[in-house]
XYZ file of C-alpha atoms in Angstrom:
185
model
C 0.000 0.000 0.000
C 1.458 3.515 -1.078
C 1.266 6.415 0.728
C -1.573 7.710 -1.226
C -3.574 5.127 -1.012
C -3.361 5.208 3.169
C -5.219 8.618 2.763
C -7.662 7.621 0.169
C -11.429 7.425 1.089
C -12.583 3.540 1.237
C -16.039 3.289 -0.474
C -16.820 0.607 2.108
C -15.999 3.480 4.775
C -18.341 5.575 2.853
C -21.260 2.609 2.645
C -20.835 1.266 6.060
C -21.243 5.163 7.312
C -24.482 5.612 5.077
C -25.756 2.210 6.588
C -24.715 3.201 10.318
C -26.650 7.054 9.527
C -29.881 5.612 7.971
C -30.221 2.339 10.523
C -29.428 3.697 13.578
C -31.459 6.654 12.955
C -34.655 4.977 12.218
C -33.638 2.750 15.074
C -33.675 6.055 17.273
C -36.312 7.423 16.480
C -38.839 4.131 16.570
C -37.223 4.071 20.242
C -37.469 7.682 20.901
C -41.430 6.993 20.246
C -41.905 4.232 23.175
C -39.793 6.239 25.221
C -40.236 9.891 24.848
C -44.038 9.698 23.040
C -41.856 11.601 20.349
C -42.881 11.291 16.906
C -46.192 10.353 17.187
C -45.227 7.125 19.830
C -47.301 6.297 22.845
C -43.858 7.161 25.242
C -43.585 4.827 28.161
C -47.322 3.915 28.865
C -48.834 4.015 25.670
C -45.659 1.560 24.579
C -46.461 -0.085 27.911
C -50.098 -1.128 27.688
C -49.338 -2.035 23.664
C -46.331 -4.418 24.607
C -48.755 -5.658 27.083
C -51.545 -6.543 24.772
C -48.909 -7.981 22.615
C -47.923 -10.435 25.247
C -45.437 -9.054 26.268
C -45.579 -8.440 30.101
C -45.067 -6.402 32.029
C -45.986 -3.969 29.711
C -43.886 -0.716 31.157
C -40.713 -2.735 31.519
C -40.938 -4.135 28.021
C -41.491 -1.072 26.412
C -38.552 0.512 28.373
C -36.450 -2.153 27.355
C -37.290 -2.484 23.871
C -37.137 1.320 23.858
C -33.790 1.510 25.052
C -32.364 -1.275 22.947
C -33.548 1.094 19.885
C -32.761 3.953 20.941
C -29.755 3.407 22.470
C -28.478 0.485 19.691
C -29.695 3.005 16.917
C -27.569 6.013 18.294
C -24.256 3.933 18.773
C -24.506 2.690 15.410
C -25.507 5.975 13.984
C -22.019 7.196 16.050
C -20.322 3.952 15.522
C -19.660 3.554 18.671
C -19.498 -0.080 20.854
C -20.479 -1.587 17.210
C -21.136 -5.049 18.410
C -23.151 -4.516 21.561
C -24.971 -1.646 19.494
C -25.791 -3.929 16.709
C -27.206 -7.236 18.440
C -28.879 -5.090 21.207
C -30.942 -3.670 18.416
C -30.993 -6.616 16.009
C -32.561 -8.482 19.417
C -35.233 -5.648 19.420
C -36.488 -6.411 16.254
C -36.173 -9.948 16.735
C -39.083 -8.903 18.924
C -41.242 -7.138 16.840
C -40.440 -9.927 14.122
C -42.465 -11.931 16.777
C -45.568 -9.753 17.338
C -45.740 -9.167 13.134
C -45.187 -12.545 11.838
C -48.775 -14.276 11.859
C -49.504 -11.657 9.290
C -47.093 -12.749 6.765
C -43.490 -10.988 5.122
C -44.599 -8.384 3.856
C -45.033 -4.985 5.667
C -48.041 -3.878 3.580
C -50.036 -6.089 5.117
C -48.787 -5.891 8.681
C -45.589 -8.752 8.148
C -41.979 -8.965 9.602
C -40.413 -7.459 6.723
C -39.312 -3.808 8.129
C -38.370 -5.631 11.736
C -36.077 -8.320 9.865
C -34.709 -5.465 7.559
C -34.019 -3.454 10.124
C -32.642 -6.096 12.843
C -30.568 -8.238 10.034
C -28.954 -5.077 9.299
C -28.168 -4.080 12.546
C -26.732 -7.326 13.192
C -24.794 -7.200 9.615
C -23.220 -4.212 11.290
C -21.910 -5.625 14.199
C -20.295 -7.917 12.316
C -18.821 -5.557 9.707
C -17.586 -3.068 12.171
C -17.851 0.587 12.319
C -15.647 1.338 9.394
C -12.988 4.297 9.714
C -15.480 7.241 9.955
C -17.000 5.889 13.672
C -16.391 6.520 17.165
C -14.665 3.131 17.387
C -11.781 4.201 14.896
C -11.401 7.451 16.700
C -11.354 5.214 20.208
C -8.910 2.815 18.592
C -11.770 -0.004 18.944
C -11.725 0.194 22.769
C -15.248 -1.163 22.666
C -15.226 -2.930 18.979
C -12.691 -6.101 19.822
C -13.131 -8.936 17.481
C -14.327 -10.737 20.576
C -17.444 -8.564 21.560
C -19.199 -9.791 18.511
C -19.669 -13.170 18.777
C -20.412 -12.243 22.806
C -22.936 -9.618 22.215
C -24.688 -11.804 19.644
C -25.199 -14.593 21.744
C -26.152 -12.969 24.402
C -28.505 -11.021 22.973
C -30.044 -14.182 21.090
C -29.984 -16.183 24.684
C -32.316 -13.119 25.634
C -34.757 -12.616 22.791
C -34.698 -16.195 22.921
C -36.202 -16.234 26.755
C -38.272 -13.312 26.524
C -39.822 -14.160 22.587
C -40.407 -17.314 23.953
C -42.315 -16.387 27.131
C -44.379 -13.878 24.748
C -45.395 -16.705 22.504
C -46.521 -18.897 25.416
C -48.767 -15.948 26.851
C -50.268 -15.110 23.416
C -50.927 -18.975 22.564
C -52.214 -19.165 26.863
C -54.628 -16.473 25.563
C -55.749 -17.710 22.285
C -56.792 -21.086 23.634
C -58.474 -19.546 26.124
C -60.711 -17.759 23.375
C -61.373 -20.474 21.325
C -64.891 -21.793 20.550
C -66.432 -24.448 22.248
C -66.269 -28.138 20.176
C -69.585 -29.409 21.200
C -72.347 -27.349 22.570
């Protein structure tokens, strides 16, 4: 490598900063709405009493994590900052709402999984990837983006939308045989 080429702009710096911009702030602001109400959200009890119809219970604590894990996730990656705990904590999140929207199908038009999955695989593709040079982490010298904090915010993120998407399910299926119509009358 040449001198020149040291000082060059990477187009994969350049694409992994447009992905970090546009994903983290979406991610932001869909958490800024469960936990400030902002943009049109229900804030912290509408979010609540939704997640709680949803199944997921309790309602104000699932909202505030699911909030967080947006908000928060979506502003490090927008930074580029602690990429892989960033990336699964919001990839996890979406993993979530993948839950809630996929008895209605893929697609988002008719109330599917796709924008959650979009969103939350790339999120995770992100924490993977890295920052790239224009991020926090380069600045920090990858203090909190070691090669090692992927694979450990990943699975501990999937061990915990694993428990808590589980426990959802069982409520929601709990509730729906509970509604069901009587065989014989």
């Amino acid at each position: 490598m040449n001198r020149r080429d040291r000082h060059c702009v990477d187009r994969r710096d350049v694409g992994l900063l447009l992905l970090r911009l546009g994903t983290g702030g979406v991610l932001a602001a869909h958490g800024a709405q469960k936990l400030l109400g902002w943009f049109g959200g229900g804030g912290i009890e509408g979010t609540g009493q939704a997640m709680e119809a949803m199944g997921y219970a309790p309602g104000r604590a699932s909202a505030t994590a699911a909030g967080l894990a947006e908000a928060g996730g979506g502003t490090l990656l927008a930074l580029g900052l602690a990429t892989p705990a960033a990336g699964a904590a919001a990839a996890g999140a979406m993993a979530g709402a993948a839950a809630v929207h996929a008895p209605n199908g893929f697609f988002a038009q008719a109330g599917g999984y796709e924008y959650a999955v979009s969103l939350g695989l790339t999120a995770a593709g992100l924490a993977v990837s890295g920052p790239g040079r224009f991020s926090l982490d380069h600045l920090l010298g990858h203090a909190v983006n070691r090669n090692w904090m992927v694979p450990a915010a990943l699975a501990v993120t999937a061990a915990a939308t694993t428990v808590v998407v589980g426990a959802r399910n069982r409520r929601v299926q709990r509730a729906a045989e509970g509604q069901q119509e009587p065989l014989f009358d």
